[in-house]
PDB file of C-alpha atoms in Angstrom:
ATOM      1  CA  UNK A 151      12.472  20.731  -2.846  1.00  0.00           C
ATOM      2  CA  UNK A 152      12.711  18.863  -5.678  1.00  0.00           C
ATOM      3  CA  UNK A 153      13.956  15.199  -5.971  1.00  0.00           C
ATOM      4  CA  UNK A 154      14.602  14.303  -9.660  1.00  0.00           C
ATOM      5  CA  UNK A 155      16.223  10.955  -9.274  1.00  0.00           C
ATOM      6  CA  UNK A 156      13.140   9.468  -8.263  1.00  0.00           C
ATOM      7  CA  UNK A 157      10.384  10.512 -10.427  1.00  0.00           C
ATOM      8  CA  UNK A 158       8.634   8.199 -12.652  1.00  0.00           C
ATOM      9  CA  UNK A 159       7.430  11.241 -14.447  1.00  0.00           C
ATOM     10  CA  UNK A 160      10.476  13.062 -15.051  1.00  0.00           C
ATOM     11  CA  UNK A 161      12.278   9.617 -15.983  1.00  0.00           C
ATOM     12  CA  UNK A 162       9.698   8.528 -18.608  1.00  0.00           C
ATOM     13  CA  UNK A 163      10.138  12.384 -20.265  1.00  0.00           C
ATOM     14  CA  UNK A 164      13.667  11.926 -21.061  1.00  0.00           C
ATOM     15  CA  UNK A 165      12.980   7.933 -21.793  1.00  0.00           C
ATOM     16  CA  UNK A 166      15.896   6.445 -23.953  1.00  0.00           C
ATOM     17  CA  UNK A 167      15.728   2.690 -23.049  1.00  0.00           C
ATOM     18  CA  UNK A 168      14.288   0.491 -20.497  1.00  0.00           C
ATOM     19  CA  UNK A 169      17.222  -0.397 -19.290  1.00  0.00           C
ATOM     20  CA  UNK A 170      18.515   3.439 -18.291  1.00  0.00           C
ATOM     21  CA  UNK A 171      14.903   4.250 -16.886  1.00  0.00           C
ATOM     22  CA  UNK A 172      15.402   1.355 -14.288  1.00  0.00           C
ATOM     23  CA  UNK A 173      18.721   2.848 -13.403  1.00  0.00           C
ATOM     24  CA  UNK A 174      17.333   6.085 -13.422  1.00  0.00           C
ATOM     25  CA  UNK A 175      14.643   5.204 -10.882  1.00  0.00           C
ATOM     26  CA  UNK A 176      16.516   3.307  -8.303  1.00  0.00           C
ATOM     27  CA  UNK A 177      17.023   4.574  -5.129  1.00  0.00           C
ATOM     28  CA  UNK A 178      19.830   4.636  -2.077  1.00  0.00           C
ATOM     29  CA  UNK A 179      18.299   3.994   1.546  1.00  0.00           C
ATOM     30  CA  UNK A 180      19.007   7.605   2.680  1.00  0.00           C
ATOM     31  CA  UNK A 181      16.790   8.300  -0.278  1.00  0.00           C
ATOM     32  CA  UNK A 182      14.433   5.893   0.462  1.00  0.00           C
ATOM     33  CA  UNK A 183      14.224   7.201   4.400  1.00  0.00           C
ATOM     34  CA  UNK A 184      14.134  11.122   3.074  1.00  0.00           C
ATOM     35  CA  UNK A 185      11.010  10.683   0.908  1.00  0.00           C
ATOM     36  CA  UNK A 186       8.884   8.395   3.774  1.00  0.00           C
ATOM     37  CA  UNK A 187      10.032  11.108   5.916  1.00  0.00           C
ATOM     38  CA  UNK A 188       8.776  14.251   3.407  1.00  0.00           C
ATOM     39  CA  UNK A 189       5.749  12.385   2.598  1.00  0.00           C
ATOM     40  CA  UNK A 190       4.533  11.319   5.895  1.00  0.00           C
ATOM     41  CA  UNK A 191       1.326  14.218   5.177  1.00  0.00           C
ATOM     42  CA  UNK A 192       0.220  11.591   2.027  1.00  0.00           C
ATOM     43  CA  UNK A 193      -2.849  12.658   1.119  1.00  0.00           C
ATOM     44  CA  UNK A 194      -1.958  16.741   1.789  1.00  0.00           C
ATOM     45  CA  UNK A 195       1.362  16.147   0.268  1.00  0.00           C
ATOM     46  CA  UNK A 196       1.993  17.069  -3.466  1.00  0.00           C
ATOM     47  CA  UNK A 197       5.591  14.964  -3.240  1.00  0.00           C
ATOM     48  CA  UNK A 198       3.554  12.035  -1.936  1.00  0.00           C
ATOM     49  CA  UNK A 199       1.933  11.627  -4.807  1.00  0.00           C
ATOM     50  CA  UNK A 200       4.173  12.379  -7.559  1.00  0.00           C
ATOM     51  CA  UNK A 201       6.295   9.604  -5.783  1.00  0.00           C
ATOM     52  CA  UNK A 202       3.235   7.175  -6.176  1.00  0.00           C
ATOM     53  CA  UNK A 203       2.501   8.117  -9.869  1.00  0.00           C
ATOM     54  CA  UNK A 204       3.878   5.421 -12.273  1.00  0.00           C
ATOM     55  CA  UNK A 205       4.825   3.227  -9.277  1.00  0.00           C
ATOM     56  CA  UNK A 206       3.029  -0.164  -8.143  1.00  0.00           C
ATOM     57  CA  UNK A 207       1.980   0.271  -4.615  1.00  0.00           C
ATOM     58  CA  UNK A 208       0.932  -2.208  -1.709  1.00  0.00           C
ATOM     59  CA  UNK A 209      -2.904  -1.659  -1.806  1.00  0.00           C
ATOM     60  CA  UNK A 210      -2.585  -2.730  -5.566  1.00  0.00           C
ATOM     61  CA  UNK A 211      -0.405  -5.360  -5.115  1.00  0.00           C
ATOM     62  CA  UNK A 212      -3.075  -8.210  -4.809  1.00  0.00           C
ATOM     63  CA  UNK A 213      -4.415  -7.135  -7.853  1.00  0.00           C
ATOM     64  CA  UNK A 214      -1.467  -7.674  -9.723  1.00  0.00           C
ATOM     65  CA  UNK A 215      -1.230 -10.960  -8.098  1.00  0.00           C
ATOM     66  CA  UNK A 216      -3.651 -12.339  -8.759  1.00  0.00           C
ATOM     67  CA  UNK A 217      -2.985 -11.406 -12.540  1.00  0.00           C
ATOM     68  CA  UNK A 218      -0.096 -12.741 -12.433  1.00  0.00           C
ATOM     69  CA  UNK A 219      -1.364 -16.197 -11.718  1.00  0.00           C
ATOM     70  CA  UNK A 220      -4.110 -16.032 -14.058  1.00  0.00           C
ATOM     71  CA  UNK A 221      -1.932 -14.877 -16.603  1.00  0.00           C
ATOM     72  CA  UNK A 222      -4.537 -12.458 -17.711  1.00  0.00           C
ATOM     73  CA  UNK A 223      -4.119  -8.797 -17.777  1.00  0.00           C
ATOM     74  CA  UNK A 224      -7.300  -6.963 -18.903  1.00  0.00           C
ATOM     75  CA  UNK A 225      -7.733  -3.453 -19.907  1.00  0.00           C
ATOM     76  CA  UNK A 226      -9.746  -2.814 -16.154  1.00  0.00           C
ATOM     77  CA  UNK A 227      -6.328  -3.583 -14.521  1.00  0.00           C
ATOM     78  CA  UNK A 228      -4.107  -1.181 -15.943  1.00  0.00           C
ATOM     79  CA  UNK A 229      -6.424   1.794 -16.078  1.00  0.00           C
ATOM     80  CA  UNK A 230      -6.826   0.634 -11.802  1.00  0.00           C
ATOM     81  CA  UNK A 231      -2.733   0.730 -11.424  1.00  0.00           C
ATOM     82  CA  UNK A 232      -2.319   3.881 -13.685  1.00  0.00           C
ATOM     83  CA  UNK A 233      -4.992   5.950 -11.634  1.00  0.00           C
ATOM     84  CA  UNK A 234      -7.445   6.227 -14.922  1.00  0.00           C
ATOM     85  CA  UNK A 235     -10.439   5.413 -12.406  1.00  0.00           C
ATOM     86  CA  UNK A 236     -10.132   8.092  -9.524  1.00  0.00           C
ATOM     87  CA  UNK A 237     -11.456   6.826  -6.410  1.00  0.00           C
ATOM     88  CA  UNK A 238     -11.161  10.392  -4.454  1.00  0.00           C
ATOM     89  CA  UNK A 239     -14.843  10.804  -3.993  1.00  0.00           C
ATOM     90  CA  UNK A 240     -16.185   7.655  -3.544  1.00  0.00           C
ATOM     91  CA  UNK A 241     -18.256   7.987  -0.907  1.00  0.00           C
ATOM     92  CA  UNK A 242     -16.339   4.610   1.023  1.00  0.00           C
ATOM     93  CA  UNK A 243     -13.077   6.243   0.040  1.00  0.00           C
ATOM     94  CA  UNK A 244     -13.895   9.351   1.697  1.00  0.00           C
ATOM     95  CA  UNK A 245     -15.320   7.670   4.901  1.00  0.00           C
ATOM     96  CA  UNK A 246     -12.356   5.673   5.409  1.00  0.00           C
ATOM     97  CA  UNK A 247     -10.088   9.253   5.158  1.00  0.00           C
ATOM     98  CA  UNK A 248     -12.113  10.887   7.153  1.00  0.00           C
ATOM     99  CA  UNK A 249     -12.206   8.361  10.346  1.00  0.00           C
ATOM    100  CA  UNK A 250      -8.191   6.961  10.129  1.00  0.00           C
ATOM    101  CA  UNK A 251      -7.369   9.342  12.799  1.00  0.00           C
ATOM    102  CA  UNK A 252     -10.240   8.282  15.471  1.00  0.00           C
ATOM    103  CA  UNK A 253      -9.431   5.078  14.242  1.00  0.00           C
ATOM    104  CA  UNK A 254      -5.925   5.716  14.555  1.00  0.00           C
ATOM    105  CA  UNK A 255      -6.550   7.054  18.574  1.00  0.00           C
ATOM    106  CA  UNK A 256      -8.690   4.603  19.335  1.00  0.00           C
ATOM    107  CA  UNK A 257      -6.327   1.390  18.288  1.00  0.00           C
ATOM    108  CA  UNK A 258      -3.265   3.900  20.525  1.00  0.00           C
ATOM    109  CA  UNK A 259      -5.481   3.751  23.616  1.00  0.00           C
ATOM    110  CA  UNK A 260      -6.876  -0.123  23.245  1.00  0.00           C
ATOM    111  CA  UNK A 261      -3.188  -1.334  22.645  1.00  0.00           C
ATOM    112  CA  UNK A 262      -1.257   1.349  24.535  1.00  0.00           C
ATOM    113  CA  UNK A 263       1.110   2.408  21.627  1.00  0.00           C
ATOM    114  CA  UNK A 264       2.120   5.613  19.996  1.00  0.00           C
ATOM    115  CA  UNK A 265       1.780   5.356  16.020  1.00  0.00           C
ATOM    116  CA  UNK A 266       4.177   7.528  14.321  1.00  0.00           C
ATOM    117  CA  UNK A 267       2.965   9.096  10.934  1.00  0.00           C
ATOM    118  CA  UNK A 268       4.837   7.981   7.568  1.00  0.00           C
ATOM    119  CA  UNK A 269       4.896   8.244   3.999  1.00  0.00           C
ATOM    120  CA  UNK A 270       5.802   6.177   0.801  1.00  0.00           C
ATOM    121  CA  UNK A 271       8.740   3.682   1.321  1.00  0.00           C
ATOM    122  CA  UNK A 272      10.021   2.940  -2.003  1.00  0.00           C
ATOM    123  CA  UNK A 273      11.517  -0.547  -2.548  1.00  0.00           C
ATOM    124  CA  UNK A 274      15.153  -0.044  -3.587  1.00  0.00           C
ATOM    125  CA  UNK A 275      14.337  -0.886  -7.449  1.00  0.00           C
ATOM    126  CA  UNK A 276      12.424   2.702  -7.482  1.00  0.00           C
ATOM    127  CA  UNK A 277       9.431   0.104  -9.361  1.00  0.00           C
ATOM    128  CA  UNK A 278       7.262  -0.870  -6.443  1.00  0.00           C
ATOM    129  CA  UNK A 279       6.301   1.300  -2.925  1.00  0.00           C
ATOM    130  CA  UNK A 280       4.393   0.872   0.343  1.00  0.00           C
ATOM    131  CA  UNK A 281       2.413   3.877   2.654  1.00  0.00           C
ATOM    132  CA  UNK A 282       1.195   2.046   5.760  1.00  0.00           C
ATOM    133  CA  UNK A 283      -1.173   4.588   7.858  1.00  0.00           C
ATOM    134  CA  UNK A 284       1.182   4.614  10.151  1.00  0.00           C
ATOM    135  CA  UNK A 285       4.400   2.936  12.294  1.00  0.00           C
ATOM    136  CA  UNK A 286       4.701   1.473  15.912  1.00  0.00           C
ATOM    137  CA  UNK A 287       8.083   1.019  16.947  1.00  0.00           C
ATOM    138  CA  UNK A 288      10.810  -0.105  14.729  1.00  0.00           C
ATOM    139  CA  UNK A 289       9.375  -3.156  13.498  1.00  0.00           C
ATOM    140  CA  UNK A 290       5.556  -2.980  13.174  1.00  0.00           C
ATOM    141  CA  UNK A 291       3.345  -1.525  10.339  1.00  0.00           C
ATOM    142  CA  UNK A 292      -0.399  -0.174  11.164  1.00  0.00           C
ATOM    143  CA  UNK A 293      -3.225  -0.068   8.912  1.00  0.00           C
ATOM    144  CA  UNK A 294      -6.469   0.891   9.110  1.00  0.00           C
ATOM    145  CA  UNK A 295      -9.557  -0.021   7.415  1.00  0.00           C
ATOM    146  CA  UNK A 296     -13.050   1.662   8.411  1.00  0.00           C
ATOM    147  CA  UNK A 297     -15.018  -0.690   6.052  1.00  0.00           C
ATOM    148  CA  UNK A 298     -18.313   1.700   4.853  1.00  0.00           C
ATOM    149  CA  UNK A 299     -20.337  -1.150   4.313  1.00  0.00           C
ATOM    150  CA  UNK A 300     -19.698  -2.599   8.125  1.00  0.00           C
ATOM    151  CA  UNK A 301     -19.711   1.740   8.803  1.00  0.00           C
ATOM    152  CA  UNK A 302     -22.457   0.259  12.169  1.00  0.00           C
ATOM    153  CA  UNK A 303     -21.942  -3.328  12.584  1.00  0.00           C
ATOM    154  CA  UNK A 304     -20.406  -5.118  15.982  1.00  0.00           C
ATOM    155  CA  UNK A 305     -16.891  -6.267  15.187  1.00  0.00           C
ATOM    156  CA  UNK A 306     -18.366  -9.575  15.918  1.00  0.00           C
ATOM    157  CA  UNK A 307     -20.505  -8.901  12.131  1.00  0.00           C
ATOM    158  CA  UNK A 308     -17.722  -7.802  10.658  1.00  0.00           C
ATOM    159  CA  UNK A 309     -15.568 -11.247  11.914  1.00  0.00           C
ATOM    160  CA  UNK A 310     -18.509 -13.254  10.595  1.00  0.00           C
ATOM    161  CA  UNK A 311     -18.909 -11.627   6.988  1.00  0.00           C
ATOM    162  CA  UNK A 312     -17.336 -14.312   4.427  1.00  0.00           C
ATOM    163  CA  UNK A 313     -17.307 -11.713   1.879  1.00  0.00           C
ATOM    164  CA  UNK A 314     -15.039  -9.397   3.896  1.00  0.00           C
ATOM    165  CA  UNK A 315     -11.133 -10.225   4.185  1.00  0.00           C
ATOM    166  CA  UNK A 316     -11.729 -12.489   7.643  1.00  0.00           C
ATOM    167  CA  UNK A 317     -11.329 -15.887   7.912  1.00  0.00           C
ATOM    168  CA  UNK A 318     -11.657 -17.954  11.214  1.00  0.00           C
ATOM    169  CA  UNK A 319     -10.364 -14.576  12.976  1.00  0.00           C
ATOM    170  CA  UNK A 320      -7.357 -14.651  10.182  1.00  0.00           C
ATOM    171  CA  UNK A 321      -6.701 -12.443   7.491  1.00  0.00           C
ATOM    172  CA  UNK A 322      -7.373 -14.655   4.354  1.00  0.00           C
ATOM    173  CA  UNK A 323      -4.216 -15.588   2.599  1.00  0.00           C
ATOM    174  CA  UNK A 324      -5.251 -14.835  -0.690  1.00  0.00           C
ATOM    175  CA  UNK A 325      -7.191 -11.204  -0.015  1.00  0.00           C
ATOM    176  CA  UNK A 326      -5.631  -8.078  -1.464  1.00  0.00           C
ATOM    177  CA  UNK A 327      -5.765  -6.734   2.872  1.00  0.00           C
ATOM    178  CA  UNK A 328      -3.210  -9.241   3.045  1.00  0.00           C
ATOM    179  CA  UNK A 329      -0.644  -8.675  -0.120  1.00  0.00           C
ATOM    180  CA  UNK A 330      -1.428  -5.445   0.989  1.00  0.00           C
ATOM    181  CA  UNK A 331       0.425  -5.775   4.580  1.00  0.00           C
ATOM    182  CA  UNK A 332       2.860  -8.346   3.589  1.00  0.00           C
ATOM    183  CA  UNK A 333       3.782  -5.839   0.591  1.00  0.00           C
ATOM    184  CA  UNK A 334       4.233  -3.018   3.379  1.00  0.00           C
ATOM    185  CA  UNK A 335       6.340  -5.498   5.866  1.00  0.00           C
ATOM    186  CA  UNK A 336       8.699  -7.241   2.836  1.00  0.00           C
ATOM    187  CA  UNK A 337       9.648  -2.855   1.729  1.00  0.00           C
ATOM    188  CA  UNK A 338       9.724  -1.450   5.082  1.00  0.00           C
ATOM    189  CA  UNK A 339      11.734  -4.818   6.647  1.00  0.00           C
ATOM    190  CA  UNK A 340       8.930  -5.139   9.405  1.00  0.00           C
ATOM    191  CA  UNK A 341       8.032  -8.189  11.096  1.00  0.00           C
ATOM    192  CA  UNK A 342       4.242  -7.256  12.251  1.00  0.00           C
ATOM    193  CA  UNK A 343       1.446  -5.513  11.142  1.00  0.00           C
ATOM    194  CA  UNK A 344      -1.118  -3.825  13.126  1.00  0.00           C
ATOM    195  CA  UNK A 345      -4.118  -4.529  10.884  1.00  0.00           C
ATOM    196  CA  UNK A 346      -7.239  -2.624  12.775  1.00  0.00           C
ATOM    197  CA  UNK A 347     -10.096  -2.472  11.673  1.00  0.00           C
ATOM    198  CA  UNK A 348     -12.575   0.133  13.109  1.00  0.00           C
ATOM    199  CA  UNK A 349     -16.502   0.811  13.121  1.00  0.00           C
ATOM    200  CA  UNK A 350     -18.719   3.188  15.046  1.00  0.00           C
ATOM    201  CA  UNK A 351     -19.020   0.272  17.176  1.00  0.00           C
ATOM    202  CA  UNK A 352     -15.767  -0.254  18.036  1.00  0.00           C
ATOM    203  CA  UNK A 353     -11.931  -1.069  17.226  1.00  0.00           C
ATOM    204  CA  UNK A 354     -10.521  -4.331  16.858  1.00  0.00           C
ATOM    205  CA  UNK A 355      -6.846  -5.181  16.059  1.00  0.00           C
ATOM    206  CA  UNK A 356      -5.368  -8.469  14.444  1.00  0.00           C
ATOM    207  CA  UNK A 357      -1.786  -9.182  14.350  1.00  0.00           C
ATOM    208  CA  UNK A 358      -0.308 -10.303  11.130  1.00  0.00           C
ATOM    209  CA  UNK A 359       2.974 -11.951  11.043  1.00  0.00           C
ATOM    210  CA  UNK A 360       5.451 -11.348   7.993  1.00  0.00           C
ATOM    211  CA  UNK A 361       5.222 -14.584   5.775  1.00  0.00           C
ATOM    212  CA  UNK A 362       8.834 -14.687   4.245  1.00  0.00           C
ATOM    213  CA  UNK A 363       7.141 -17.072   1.809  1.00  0.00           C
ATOM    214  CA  UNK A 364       5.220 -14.557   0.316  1.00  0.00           C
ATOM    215  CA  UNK A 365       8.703 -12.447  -0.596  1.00  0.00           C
ATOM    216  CA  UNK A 366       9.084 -14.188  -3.916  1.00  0.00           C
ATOM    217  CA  UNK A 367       5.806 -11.801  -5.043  1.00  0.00           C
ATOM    218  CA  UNK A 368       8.105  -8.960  -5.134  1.00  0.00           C
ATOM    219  CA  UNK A 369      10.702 -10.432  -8.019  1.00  0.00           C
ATOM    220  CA  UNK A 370       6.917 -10.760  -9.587  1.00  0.00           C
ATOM    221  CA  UNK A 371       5.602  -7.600  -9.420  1.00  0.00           C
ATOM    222  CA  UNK A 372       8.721  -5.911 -10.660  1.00  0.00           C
ATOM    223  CA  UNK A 373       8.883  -8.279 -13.719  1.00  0.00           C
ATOM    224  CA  UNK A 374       5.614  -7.687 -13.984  1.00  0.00           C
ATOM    225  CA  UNK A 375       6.404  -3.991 -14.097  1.00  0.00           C
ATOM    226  CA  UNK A 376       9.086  -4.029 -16.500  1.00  0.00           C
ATOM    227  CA  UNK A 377       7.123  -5.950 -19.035  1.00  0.00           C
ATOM    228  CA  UNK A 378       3.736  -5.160 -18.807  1.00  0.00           C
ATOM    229  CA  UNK A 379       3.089  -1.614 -16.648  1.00  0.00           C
ATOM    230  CA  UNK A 380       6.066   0.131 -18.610  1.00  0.00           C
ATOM    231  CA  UNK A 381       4.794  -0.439 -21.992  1.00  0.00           C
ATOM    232  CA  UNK A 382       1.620   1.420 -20.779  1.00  0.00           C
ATOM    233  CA  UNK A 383       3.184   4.196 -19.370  1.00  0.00           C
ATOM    234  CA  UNK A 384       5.127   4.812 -22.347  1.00  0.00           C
ATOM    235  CA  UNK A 385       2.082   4.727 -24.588  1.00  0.00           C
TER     236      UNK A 385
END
């Protein structure tokens, strides 16, 4: 079925003016619940991602962040957000995809919790979007990380590895995991995230909070849209 009022693509073909793209691309909250709901396949789902091209979403989110507060926006970035550099077959992409659902089972049985499948939830400016791997309840996010390089290491390794995205058991405040998360919980309106993190050692879940402070990155990211990520869609 098609949904023209919410494709990037289809809105930057008949481009007039910035300012009728942007009301092109907005969207209603029955639209909003309609394509999470047709998407919730992502990966196997052609609508999934011609709702993610030309859109900022949560797992690039840090990234733009952290941009933003440089104030420097290098070729790299934009050819990251606009999919130039496809990361299908990376081998840690691909072990990640292929163990979210044992990961997925394992977290279910640990924390005795059913996660419901979901898809893309756009923010209502059509600019920005969010696919968590999953939903528990009606106010809780899940995602899943099966870091490759951690692939065998005790959760207690993976805790203790300063490079990775732990802190004193904490998500670090200024990794992308967590503009990731609080990207998903400020567009879905959820107050906790599930962050799990799996190896073939075991399954370990932290809960993350929703930091209302953090909201003011989202009036960022969609300025940051509108004057830098438009311009390079259009060109």
């Amino acid at each position: 079925e098609d949904h023209p009022w919410v494709s990037v693509k289809k809105a930057l073909m008949k481009f007039v003016s910035k300012d009728l793209f942007f009301e092109d691309i907005k969207v209603t909250q029955e639209q909003i619940e309609d394509i999470a709901l047709q998407t919730k396949e992502q990966r196997d789902s052609a609508l999934w991602s011609e709702m993610r091209f030309g859109r900022l979403t949560a797992s690039n989110f840090g990234l733009v962040i952290s941009a933003i507060k440089r104030n420097k926006y290098p070729p790299s970035l934009f050819s990251t957000l606009l999919g130039k550099v496809t990361l299908d077959r990376v081998t840690s992409v691909q072990w990640g995809v292929n163990h979210e659902a044992t990961a997925i089972s394992e977290f279910e049985s640990q924390q005795d919790v059913t996660v419901v499948k979901t898809g893309i939830w756009l923010h209502s400016s059509g600019v920005i979007g969010a696919s968590p791997d999953g939903l528990v309840g009606n106010d809780a996010v899940v995602e899943i990380k099966c870091p490759f390089k951690h692939r065998n290491s005790l959760l207690s390794e993976v805790l203790a590895d300063k490079n990775y995205c732990f802190q004193n058991n904490e998500l670090k405040t200024d990794h992308p995991y967590y503009h990731q998360v609080q990207g998903q919980m400020s567009i879905l309106n959820r107050n906790k995230c599930y962050f799990v993190v799996w190896t073939t050692k075991g399954v370990m879940t932290l809960e993350v909070e929703r930091d209302f402070e953090w909201e003011e990155n989202i009036t960022n990211l969609i300025e940051f849209y509108k004057n830098n990520l438009l311009d390079k869609l259009l060109s």
